[in-house]
Amino acid sequence: RSYSSRTAMTEGLFFRQLLELESMTYTYLLADTATKEAVIIDPVLETINRDLKLIGELGLNLKVAVNTHCHADHITSTGLMKKGLAGLKSAISKYSGASADILLSEGDKIPFGKHCLTVRETPGHTDGCLTLVMEDQSMAFTGDALLIRGCGRTDFQQGCSKRLYNSVHQKIFTLPDQCLVYPAHDYLGQTVSTVGEERKFNPRLTKSIDQFVDIMKNLNLPKPAKIDIAVPANLVCGLHEV
Amino acid sequence: RSYSSRTAMTEGLFFRQLLELESMTYTYLLADTATKEAVIIDPVLETINRDLKLIGELGLNLKVAVNTHCHADHITSTGLMKKGLAGLKSAISKYSGASADILLSEGDKIPFGKHCLTVRETPGHTDGCLTLVMEDQSMAFTGDALLIRGCGRTDFQQGCSKRLYNSVHQKIFTLPDQCLVYPAHDYLGQTVSTVGEERKFNPRLTKSIDQFVDIMKNLNLPKPAKIDIAVPANLVCGLHEV
Ligand SMILES: [Fe+2]
Ligand SMILES: [Fe+2]
């Protein structure tokens, strides 16, 4: 049944969800339990010490810090992490406009030990939004494209609701029902969802494309408090005027 | 390796972690994916509508709402949930001093479908603190006995640091290294730990019992803001003067 999932069970995978409380951003740490090679997704400047401490305790070898897109609500810790961890590479979409060691596009793989994440381009919230999918399709890191019972806004940063609708339907809703959906944010204390649940219960994305465009046009959200400092900083891995 | 866990993989288990943001309380929803029988752990009054909505969407049949102890920092939604969900029973430790449909003690089982949680008494934060362990020891819900790199305070509500130290060492640290530790609270955005990690990295509980008592004596924490309304309310499933 689509909405009766359990947690992911990929063999030999370490997985940890972490939350930054000011921007309500989820950071994800994944590692191969045998080789200790690790990837971090959407790390936040405010929680860099917590995250580095955990990586150190676990003895992980962090290979890649990847951002699902150029965030407007918080500054990434990617650049600062690179200063402390030799060999760490930054990664972001080639359509983000941001600089990074690795510029990702559709189908690219981010390997860590015997595991890998595969890139699906899911633009619409921004031009450079990526969804990262585990090799066994047990988990998808959807950034701000698909949120739990919601989705990212489309009223700035190249936002386009038609594009977002098509991205979610073509690139995320085509994953298996039981695939866990791990977004970049949640503001209601929900930690995870599944593709099956969102396909059935997402109040926006279950609508027709025209209704969706209409809903997104009428959200009337305030401008994110940090956008004017976060976006320029995130275009250079968080190291703008640091 | 003790600190190289992955997420739980109990067959036929639905599992969802939820967070209440004011008190930073974690609520856990578990269900048998075949029979839909479900248990909720530590539900909070503020998030009752979110939780009931999810239970409804998933078509779950909530059998038991269990509190790991009589909380001092938030009011439980157990009593109010019972008013809305026919057949739902409340459960809490017989040593909590609180009233409930089911009074739990060491070794008691809370079955839901083919799964069950087993009660371990872990007093010390309060007299009636319980840890709930999944049948395959893949997950332990530790309440305020063991927190991630921390533990519950012992300076009120029958608190006793010696008792807490022994509870954690005898009843939680004896679980397998890879057993996931899901606490009632976390204030740093950490969502989960493992027994192996806490046995190795918990800054308080890796110390000797005398050092632990000393640490707990010198925390100098402020009194919880809600204690004078939360404790009397939680003694009657959250329905005090409602
Ligand atoms: Fe965003
Ligand atoms: Fe407590």
Short mmCIF file of C-alpha atoms and ligand atoms in Angstrom, two decimals:
data_model
loop_
_atom_site.label_atom_id
_atom_site.label_comp_id
_atom_site.label_asym_id
_atom_site.label_seq_id
_atom_site.Cartn_x
_atom_site.Cartn_y
_atom_site.Cartn_z
CA ARG A 1 0.00 0.00 0.00
CA SER A 2 1.31 3.39 -1.02
CA TYR A 3 1.06 5.06 2.37
CA SER A 4 2.18 2.18 4.59
CA SER A 5 5.90 2.56 4.41
CA ARG A 6 8.57 1.68 6.85
CA THR A 7 11.94 3.36 7.12
CA ALA A 8 14.65 2.75 4.55
CA MET A 9 16.62 -0.46 4.74
CA THR A 10 19.50 -0.16 2.32
CA GLU A 11 22.17 -2.65 3.40
CA GLY A 12 25.41 -1.11 4.64
CA LEU A 13 24.06 2.44 4.66
CA PHE A 14 24.45 4.89 7.51
CA PHE A 15 21.75 7.55 7.37
CA ARG A 16 21.05 10.51 9.64
CA GLN A 17 18.52 13.33 9.36
CA LEU A 18 19.47 16.59 11.10
CA LEU A 19 17.44 19.78 11.57
CA GLU A 20 18.55 23.42 11.66
CA LEU A 21 15.95 25.13 13.81
CA GLU A 22 16.15 28.76 12.65
CA SER A 23 15.43 28.08 8.97
CA MET A 24 13.85 24.65 9.64
CA THR A 25 16.25 23.11 7.12
CA TYR A 26 16.88 19.38 7.05
CA THR A 27 20.47 18.30 6.51
CA TYR A 28 21.16 14.68 5.59
CA LEU A 29 24.29 12.70 6.26
CA LEU A 30 24.77 9.43 4.38
CA ALA A 31 27.71 7.05 4.52
CA ASP A 32 28.91 3.65 3.49
CA THR A 33 29.30 1.74 6.77
CA ALA A 34 32.24 -0.26 5.39
CA THR A 35 34.39 2.38 3.67
CA LYS A 36 33.13 5.35 5.77
CA GLU A 37 32.86 7.49 2.63
CA ALA A 38 30.10 10.02 3.22
CA VAL A 39 27.95 12.67 1.54
CA ILE A 40 26.17 15.56 3.23
CA ILE A 41 23.10 17.20 1.67
CA ASP A 42 22.13 20.83 2.39
CA PRO A 43 24.41 21.57 5.38
CA VAL A 44 23.69 24.88 7.14
CA LEU A 45 26.21 27.43 8.45
CA GLU A 46 24.55 27.68 11.90
CA THR A 47 24.96 23.95 12.57
CA ILE A 48 28.43 23.38 11.11
CA ASN A 49 29.96 22.57 14.51
CA ARG A 50 27.26 20.01 15.36
CA ASP A 51 27.67 18.39 11.97
CA LEU A 52 31.49 18.32 12.01
CA LYS A 53 31.44 16.86 15.53
CA LEU A 54 29.14 14.04 14.44
CA ILE A 55 31.22 13.35 11.32
CA GLY A 56 34.31 13.19 13.54
CA GLU A 57 32.74 10.92 16.15
CA LEU A 58 31.57 8.51 13.48
CA GLY A 59 34.96 8.57 11.77
CA LEU A 60 33.41 9.44 8.42
CA ASN A 61 35.36 10.56 5.38
CA LEU A 62 33.19 13.29 3.88
CA LYS A 63 33.68 13.28 0.10
CA VAL A 64 30.91 15.57 -1.19
CA ALA A 65 28.73 18.36 0.22
CA VAL A 66 25.85 18.82 -2.18
CA ASN A 67 23.18 21.52 -2.17
CA THR A 68 19.82 20.66 -3.71
CA HIS A 69 19.67 24.27 -4.96
CA CYS A 70 20.85 27.82 -4.24
CA HIS A 71 18.90 28.41 -1.02
CA ALA A 72 17.36 31.79 -0.22
CA ASP A 73 16.55 31.22 3.46
CA HIS A 74 19.88 30.16 4.97
CA ILE A 75 23.60 30.18 4.19
CA THR A 76 25.21 26.87 3.33
CA SER A 77 28.18 25.61 5.36
CA THR A 78 29.68 23.93 2.29
CA GLY A 79 32.50 26.42 1.77
CA LEU A 80 33.48 26.54 5.44
CA MET A 81 33.40 22.73 5.69
CA LYS A 82 35.79 22.52 2.76
CA LYS A 83 38.27 24.64 4.71
CA GLY A 84 38.26 22.12 7.55
CA LEU A 85 37.98 18.83 5.68
CA ALA A 86 40.71 18.02 3.15
CA GLY A 87 39.42 16.44 -0.04
CA LEU A 88 35.82 17.54 0.43
CA LYS A 89 34.20 18.67 -2.81
CA SER A 90 31.18 20.94 -3.19
CA ALA A 91 28.41 20.09 -5.67
CA ILE A 92 25.35 21.90 -7.01
CA SER A 93 23.31 21.99 -10.23
CA LYS A 94 25.02 23.46 -13.29
CA TYR A 95 21.81 25.49 -13.76
CA SER A 96 22.01 27.05 -10.27
CA GLY A 97 24.34 29.84 -11.37
CA ALA A 98 26.51 28.99 -8.36
CA SER A 99 30.16 27.98 -8.39
CA ALA A 100 31.20 24.60 -6.96
CA ASP A 101 33.77 21.86 -7.55
CA ILE A 102 31.19 19.63 -9.22
CA LEU A 103 28.40 20.98 -11.44
CA LEU A 104 25.63 18.40 -11.63
CA SER A 105 23.05 17.61 -14.32
CA GLU A 106 20.44 14.95 -15.07
CA GLY A 107 21.64 11.40 -14.51
CA ASP A 108 24.91 12.31 -12.79
CA LYS A 109 25.92 10.03 -9.95
CA ILE A 110 27.40 10.96 -6.58
CA PRO A 111 29.12 7.79 -5.37
CA PHE A 112 30.11 7.12 -1.75
CA GLY A 113 31.57 3.67 -1.09
CA LYS A 114 29.31 1.08 -2.68
CA HIS A 115 26.33 3.48 -2.66
CA CYS A 116 25.38 6.34 -4.90
CA LEU A 117 22.88 9.13 -5.30
CA THR A 118 21.53 9.83 -8.78
CA VAL A 119 20.63 13.35 -9.88
CA ARG A 120 17.19 14.16 -11.25
CA GLU A 121 16.65 17.73 -12.41
CA THR A 122 13.47 19.11 -10.83
CA PRO A 123 13.39 22.83 -11.70
CA GLY A 124 10.48 25.16 -10.96
CA HIS A 125 11.24 26.46 -7.46
CA THR A 126 14.57 27.56 -8.96
CA ASP A 127 16.21 26.71 -12.29
CA GLY A 128 18.83 24.61 -10.55
CA CYS A 129 16.72 22.45 -8.22
CA LEU A 130 17.84 18.83 -7.98
CA THR A 131 16.28 15.73 -6.46
CA LEU A 132 18.81 13.13 -5.31
CA VAL A 133 17.67 9.50 -5.45
CA MET A 134 19.29 6.52 -3.67
CA GLU A 135 20.42 3.70 -5.96
CA ASP A 136 17.63 1.38 -4.77
CA GLN A 137 15.01 4.18 -4.96
CA SER A 138 14.31 3.78 -1.22
CA MET A 139 14.81 7.49 -0.55
CA ALA A 140 14.58 10.74 -2.51
CA PHE A 141 16.01 14.04 -1.27
CA THR A 142 13.66 16.48 -2.92
CA GLY A 143 15.05 19.84 -1.78
CA ASP A 144 12.33 22.50 -2.10
CA ALA A 145 10.67 20.88 -5.14
CA LEU A 146 8.41 18.58 -3.15
CA LEU A 147 7.77 19.28 0.53
CA ILE A 148 5.62 17.18 2.89
CA ARG A 149 2.03 18.01 1.86
CA GLY A 150 3.44 21.10 0.15
CA CYS A 151 6.07 22.39 -2.28
CA GLY A 152 8.59 25.21 -2.63
CA ARG A 153 7.36 28.67 -3.60
CA THR A 154 7.66 29.86 -7.20
CA ASP A 155 7.46 33.62 -6.85
CA PHE A 156 11.16 34.52 -7.00
CA GLN A 157 14.57 33.05 -7.99
CA GLN A 158 13.42 31.93 -11.49
CA GLY A 159 10.33 30.34 -9.97
CA CYS A 160 7.81 28.88 -12.42
CA SER A 161 4.84 26.88 -11.14
CA LYS A 162 4.16 25.04 -14.41
CA ARG A 163 7.75 23.87 -14.48
CA LEU A 164 7.59 22.79 -10.84
CA TYR A 165 4.36 20.85 -11.41
CA ASN A 166 5.88 18.97 -14.34
CA SER A 167 9.11 18.30 -12.44
CA VAL A 168 7.29 16.74 -9.51
CA HIS A 169 4.94 14.70 -11.67
CA GLN A 170 7.60 13.50 -14.12
CA LYS A 171 10.63 13.09 -11.86
CA ILE A 172 9.34 12.40 -8.33
CA PHE A 173 5.82 10.95 -8.60
CA THR A 174 7.26 8.33 -10.99
CA LEU A 175 9.34 6.86 -8.15
CA PRO A 176 7.93 3.84 -6.23
CA ASP A 177 5.09 4.49 -3.76
CA GLN A 178 7.19 3.41 -0.78
CA CYS A 179 10.14 5.68 -1.71
CA LEU A 180 10.73 7.95 1.30
CA VAL A 181 10.53 11.68 0.59
CA TYR A 182 13.10 13.70 2.54
CA PRO A 183 12.63 17.41 1.81
CA ALA A 184 14.93 20.37 2.55
CA HIS A 185 12.36 21.93 4.89
CA ASP A 186 9.31 21.24 6.97
CA TYR A 187 7.64 23.79 9.19
CA LEU A 188 5.12 21.52 10.96
CA GLY A 189 7.41 19.00 12.64
CA GLN A 190 6.89 16.36 9.97
CA THR A 191 10.17 14.59 9.27
CA VAL A 192 9.48 12.43 6.24
CA SER A 193 6.81 11.32 3.80
CA THR A 194 6.57 8.86 0.93
CA VAL A 195 5.97 9.25 -2.79
CA GLY A 196 2.70 7.30 -2.37
CA GLU A 197 1.47 9.61 0.37
CA GLU A 198 2.31 12.77 -1.56
CA ARG A 199 0.79 11.48 -4.77
CA LYS A 200 -2.40 10.86 -2.79
CA PHE A 201 -2.52 13.59 -0.15
CA ASN A 202 -0.43 16.56 -1.32
CA PRO A 203 -3.01 19.38 -1.30
CA ARG A 204 -1.36 21.24 -4.19
CA LEU A 205 0.18 18.61 -6.44
CA THR A 206 -2.88 16.36 -6.57
CA LYS A 207 -4.67 19.20 -8.39
CA SER A 208 -4.64 19.87 -12.15
CA ILE A 209 -1.79 21.97 -13.51
CA ASP A 210 -4.09 24.97 -13.98
CA GLN A 211 -5.41 24.74 -10.41
CA PHE A 212 -1.82 24.36 -9.18
CA VAL A 213 -0.70 27.50 -11.03
CA ASP A 214 -3.64 29.35 -9.52
CA ILE A 215 -2.86 28.16 -5.98
CA MET A 216 0.79 29.17 -6.33
CA LYS A 217 -0.17 32.60 -7.72
CA ASN A 218 -2.26 33.39 -4.65
CA LEU A 219 0.04 32.34 -1.79
CA ASN A 220 1.07 35.94 -1.01
CA LEU A 221 4.10 34.88 1.02
CA PRO A 222 6.44 37.46 2.59
CA LYS A 223 9.94 37.75 1.13
CA PRO A 224 12.40 35.47 3.03
CA ALA A 225 14.19 37.54 5.68
CA LYS A 226 17.67 36.39 4.66
CA ILE A 227 17.34 36.31 0.86
CA ASP A 228 19.55 39.33 0.18
CA ILE A 229 22.46 37.87 2.11
CA ALA A 230 21.78 34.15 1.58
CA VAL A 231 21.60 34.06 -2.21
CA PRO A 232 24.86 35.95 -2.93
CA ALA A 233 26.59 33.87 -0.26
CA ASN A 234 25.25 30.57 -1.57
CA LEU A 235 26.38 31.40 -5.10
CA VAL A 236 29.92 30.99 -3.73
CA CYS A 237 29.37 28.04 -1.36
CA GLY A 238 28.51 30.29 1.57
CA LEU A 239 31.83 32.14 1.56
CA HIS A 240 30.63 35.59 0.37
CA GLU A 241 32.38 38.34 2.35
CA VAL A 242 33.40 35.86 5.07
CA ARG B 1 30.49 -1.13 14.14
CA SER B 2 28.56 0.48 16.94
CA TYR B 3 28.11 3.89 15.38
CA SER B 4 27.52 2.85 11.79
CA SER B 5 23.82 2.21 11.86
CA ARG B 6 21.21 2.52 9.20
CA THR B 7 17.53 3.15 9.79
CA ALA B 8 15.25 0.45 11.17
CA MET B 9 14.07 -2.25 8.83
CA THR B 10 11.42 -4.23 10.65
CA GLU B 11 9.32 -5.98 8.04
CA GLY B 12 5.69 -4.80 7.79
CA LEU B 13 6.21 -1.85 10.11
CA PHE B 14 5.04 1.69 9.42
CA PHE B 15 7.08 4.18 11.42
CA ARG B 16 6.91 7.97 11.59
CA GLN B 17 8.74 10.46 13.80
CA LEU B 18 6.95 13.77 14.43
CA LEU B 19 8.15 16.89 16.24
CA GLU B 20 6.24 19.40 18.37
CA LEU B 21 8.21 22.61 18.01
CA GLU B 22 7.30 24.53 21.17
CA SER B 23 8.45 21.87 23.64
CA MET B 24 10.69 20.10 21.11
CA THR B 25 8.93 16.83 21.88
CA TYR B 26 9.17 13.87 19.52
CA THR B 27 5.96 11.91 18.97
CA TYR B 28 6.21 8.49 17.33
CA LEU B 29 3.55 6.73 15.31
CA LEU B 30 3.98 3.00 14.68
CA ALA B 31 1.64 0.67 12.83
CA ASP B 32 1.32 -2.80 11.38
CA THR B 33 1.12 -2.22 7.62
CA ALA B 34 -1.19 -5.25 7.17
CA THR B 35 -3.72 -4.86 10.00
CA LYS B 36 -3.33 -1.04 10.34
CA GLU B 37 -3.31 -1.37 14.14
CA ALA B 38 -1.25 1.51 15.52
CA VAL B 39 0.39 2.89 18.64
CA ILE B 40 1.33 6.51 19.32
CA ILE B 41 4.07 7.45 21.79
CA ASP B 42 4.11 10.82 23.60
CA PRO B 43 1.50 12.74 21.58
CA VAL B 44 1.31 16.47 22.36
CA LEU B 45 -1.83 18.62 22.76
CA GLU B 46 -0.56 21.36 20.39
CA THR B 47 -0.17 18.91 17.48
CA ILE B 48 -3.29 16.78 17.96
CA ASN B 49 -4.86 17.98 14.71
CA ARG B 50 -1.75 17.23 12.66
CA ASP B 51 -1.49 13.78 14.22
CA LEU B 52 -5.19 12.90 13.83
CA LYS B 53 -5.10 14.04 10.21
CA LEU B 54 -2.14 11.78 9.44
CA ILE B 55 -3.76 8.83 11.25
CA GLY B 56 -6.90 9.42 9.20
CA GLU B 57 -5.07 9.74 5.86
CA LEU B 58 -3.16 6.51 6.50
CA GLY B 59 -6.34 4.73 7.59
CA LEU B 60 -4.76 3.61 10.85
CA ASN B 61 -6.65 2.08 13.75
CA LEU B 62 -5.03 3.67 16.81
CA LYS B 63 -5.19 1.17 19.68
CA VAL B 64 -2.92 2.66 22.33
CA ALA B 65 -1.56 6.12 23.19
CA VAL B 66 1.35 5.61 25.56
CA ASN B 67 3.33 8.21 27.46
CA THR B 68 6.90 7.38 28.40
CA HIS B 69 6.34 9.30 31.66
CA CYS B 70 4.33 12.12 33.23
CA HIS B 71 5.83 15.03 31.27
CA ALA B 72 6.49 18.40 32.93
CA ASP B 73 7.10 20.47 29.80
CA HIS B 74 3.98 19.89 27.69
CA ILE B 75 0.44 18.57 27.99
CA THR B 76 -0.30 15.20 26.43
CA SER B 77 -3.07 14.87 23.84
CA THR B 78 -3.90 11.34 25.02
CA GLY B 79 -7.18 12.22 26.78
CA LEU B 80 -8.44 14.42 23.94
CA MET B 81 -7.51 11.77 21.34
CA LYS B 82 -9.56 9.21 23.27
CA LYS B 83 -12.60 11.47 22.90
CA GLY B 84 -12.24 11.38 19.12
CA LEU B 85 -11.08 7.82 18.52
CA ALA B 86 -13.35 5.00 19.73
CA GLY B 87 -11.47 2.10 21.32
CA LEU B 88 -8.26 4.05 21.92
CA LYS B 89 -6.68 3.20 25.28
CA SER B 90 -4.22 5.33 27.25
CA ALA B 91 -1.15 3.76 28.85
CA ILE B 92 1.52 4.93 31.27
CA SER B 93 3.76 3.45 33.99
CA LYS B 94 2.00 2.23 37.15
CA TYR B 95 4.70 4.16 39.03
CA SER B 96 3.88 7.47 37.31
CA GLY B 97 1.08 8.34 39.73
CA ALA B 98 -1.09 9.11 36.70
CA SER B 99 -4.40 7.52 35.78
CA ALA B 100 -4.76 5.67 32.47
CA ASP B 101 -6.59 2.68 30.97
CA ILE B 102 -3.45 0.55 31.07
CA LEU B 103 -0.86 0.80 33.85
CA LEU B 104 2.43 -0.61 32.62
CA SER B 105 5.32 -2.31 34.40
CA GLU B 106 8.53 -4.19 33.52
CA GLY B 107 8.12 -6.74 30.75
CA ASP B 108 4.60 -5.71 29.73
CA LYS B 109 3.89 -5.84 26.03
CA ILE B 110 1.98 -3.35 23.89
CA PRO B 111 0.92 -5.33 20.81
CA PHE B 112 -0.20 -3.78 17.52
CA GLY B 113 -0.88 -6.26 14.72
CA LYS B 114 2.04 -8.67 14.49
CA HIS B 115 4.36 -6.20 16.22
CA CYS B 116 4.84 -5.27 19.84
CA LEU B 117 6.67 -2.89 22.11
CA THR B 118 8.11 -4.27 25.35
CA VAL B 119 8.27 -2.14 28.50
CA ARG B 120 11.55 -1.60 30.33
CA GLU B 121 11.37 0.43 33.52
CA THR B 122 14.01 3.18 33.42
CA PRO B 123 13.32 5.40 36.47
CA GLY B 124 15.54 8.26 37.59
CA HIS B 125 14.23 11.26 35.64
CA THR B 126 10.87 10.38 37.22
CA ASP B 127 9.75 7.27 39.13
CA GLY B 128 7.53 6.23 36.26
CA CYS B 129 9.87 6.55 33.26
CA LEU B 130 9.61 3.77 30.71
CA THR B 131 11.68 2.78 27.69
CA LEU B 132 9.73 1.00 24.96
CA VAL B 133 11.66 -1.52 22.88
CA MET B 134 10.62 -2.99 19.50
CA GLU B 135 10.35 -6.77 19.39
CA ASP B 136 13.48 -7.11 17.25
CA GLN B 137 15.40 -4.56 19.38
CA SER B 138 15.86 -2.37 16.30
CA MET B 139 14.47 0.71 18.06
CA ALA B 140 14.12 1.95 21.66
CA PHE B 141 11.90 4.86 22.65
CA THR B 142 13.76 6.17 25.65
CA GLY B 143 11.57 9.07 26.79
CA ASP B 144 13.63 11.45 28.94
CA ALA B 145 15.83 8.70 30.39
CA LEU B 146 18.40 8.76 27.58
CA LEU B 147 18.56 11.75 25.23
CA ILE B 148 20.94 12.17 22.27
CA ARG B 149 24.32 12.93 23.88
CA GLY B 150 22.37 13.84 27.03
CA CYS B 151 19.73 12.67 29.50
CA GLY B 152 16.68 13.98 31.35
CA ARG B 153 17.17 16.22 34.38
CA THR B 154 16.91 14.76 37.88
CA ASP B 155 16.24 17.84 40.01
CA PHE B 156 12.44 17.54 40.39
CA GLN B 157 9.56 15.07 39.96
CA GLN B 158 11.21 12.28 42.04
CA GLY B 159 14.45 12.76 40.11
CA CYS B 160 17.43 10.70 41.29
CA SER B 161 20.65 10.71 39.28
CA LYS B 162 21.98 7.42 40.70
CA ARG B 163 18.78 5.68 39.73
CA LEU B 164 18.88 7.22 36.24
CA TYR B 165 22.50 6.15 35.73
CA ASN B 166 21.69 2.57 36.67
CA SER B 167 18.55 2.53 34.52
CA VAL B 168 20.44 3.63 31.43
CA HIS B 169 23.36 1.29 32.00
CA GLN B 170 21.24 -1.75 32.90
CA LYS B 171 18.19 -1.32 30.65
CA ILE B 172 19.33 0.69 27.61
CA PHE B 173 23.08 0.24 27.19
CA THR B 174 22.49 -3.54 27.27
CA LEU B 175 20.56 -3.31 23.98
CA PRO B 176 22.45 -4.03 20.72
CA ASP B 177 24.86 -1.35 19.46
CA GLN B 178 22.82 -0.75 16.30
CA CYS B 179 19.52 -0.30 18.20
CA LEU B 180 18.18 3.14 17.26
CA VAL B 181 17.60 5.52 20.18
CA TYR B 182 14.48 7.67 19.73
CA PRO B 183 14.16 10.07 22.68
CA ALA B 184 11.20 12.22 23.78
CA HIS B 185 13.15 15.42 23.17
CA ASP B 186 16.09 16.92 21.38
CA TYR B 187 16.98 20.58 21.41
CA LEU B 188 19.78 20.58 18.83
CA GLY B 189 17.98 19.24 15.77
CA GLN B 190 19.31 15.73 16.18
CA THR B 191 16.58 13.23 15.34
CA VAL B 192 17.98 9.86 16.38
CA SER B 193 21.03 8.11 17.78
CA THR B 194 22.06 4.53 18.46
CA VAL B 195 22.85 2.61 21.63
CA GLY B 196 26.41 2.16 20.36
CA GLU B 197 26.87 5.88 19.78
CA GLU B 198 25.51 6.84 23.19
CA ARG B 199 27.53 4.18 24.97
CA LYS B 200 30.60 5.69 23.32
CA PHE B 201 29.89 9.41 23.01
CA ASN B 202 27.29 10.42 25.63
CA PRO B 203 29.17 13.10 27.59
CA ARG B 204 27.37 12.29 30.86
CA LEU B 205 26.67 8.57 30.81
CA THR B 206 30.15 7.51 29.73
CA LYS B 207 31.39 8.88 33.08
CA SER B 208 31.52 6.99 36.40
CA ILE B 209 28.39 7.04 38.55
CA ASP B 210 29.98 9.50 40.99
CA GLN B 211 31.02 11.87 38.21
CA PHE B 212 27.53 11.57 36.72
CA VAL B 213 25.87 12.48 40.03
CA ASP B 214 28.18 15.46 40.28
CA ILE B 215 27.41 16.64 36.73
CA MET B 216 23.66 16.36 37.34
CA LYS B 217 23.92 18.25 40.65
CA ASN B 218 25.53 21.23 38.95
CA LEU B 219 23.32 21.74 35.90
CA ASN B 220 21.45 24.67 37.48
CA LEU B 221 18.57 24.49 35.00
CA PRO B 222 15.59 26.85 35.21
CA LYS B 223 12.24 25.35 36.23
CA PRO B 224 10.22 24.29 33.13
CA ALA B 225 7.80 27.10 32.24
CA LYS B 226 4.78 24.82 32.02
CA ILE B 227 5.41 22.44 34.93
CA ASP B 228 2.63 23.76 37.19
CA ILE B 229 -0.03 23.22 34.54
CA ALA B 230 1.52 20.29 32.66
CA VAL B 231 2.03 17.87 35.55
CA PRO B 232 -1.49 18.08 37.04
CA ALA B 233 -2.94 17.84 33.52
CA ASN B 234 -0.78 14.86 32.56
CA LEU B 235 -1.77 12.98 35.72
CA VAL B 236 -5.24 12.74 34.12
CA CYS B 237 -4.23 12.16 30.45
CA GLY B 238 -4.14 15.89 29.71
CA LEU B 239 -7.79 16.50 30.60
CA HIS B 240 -7.30 18.57 33.78
CA GLU B 241 -9.77 21.47 33.86
CA VAL B 242 -10.42 21.12 30.12
FE FE C 1 14.65 27.16 -1.59
FE FE C 2 10.24 14.72 31.28
#
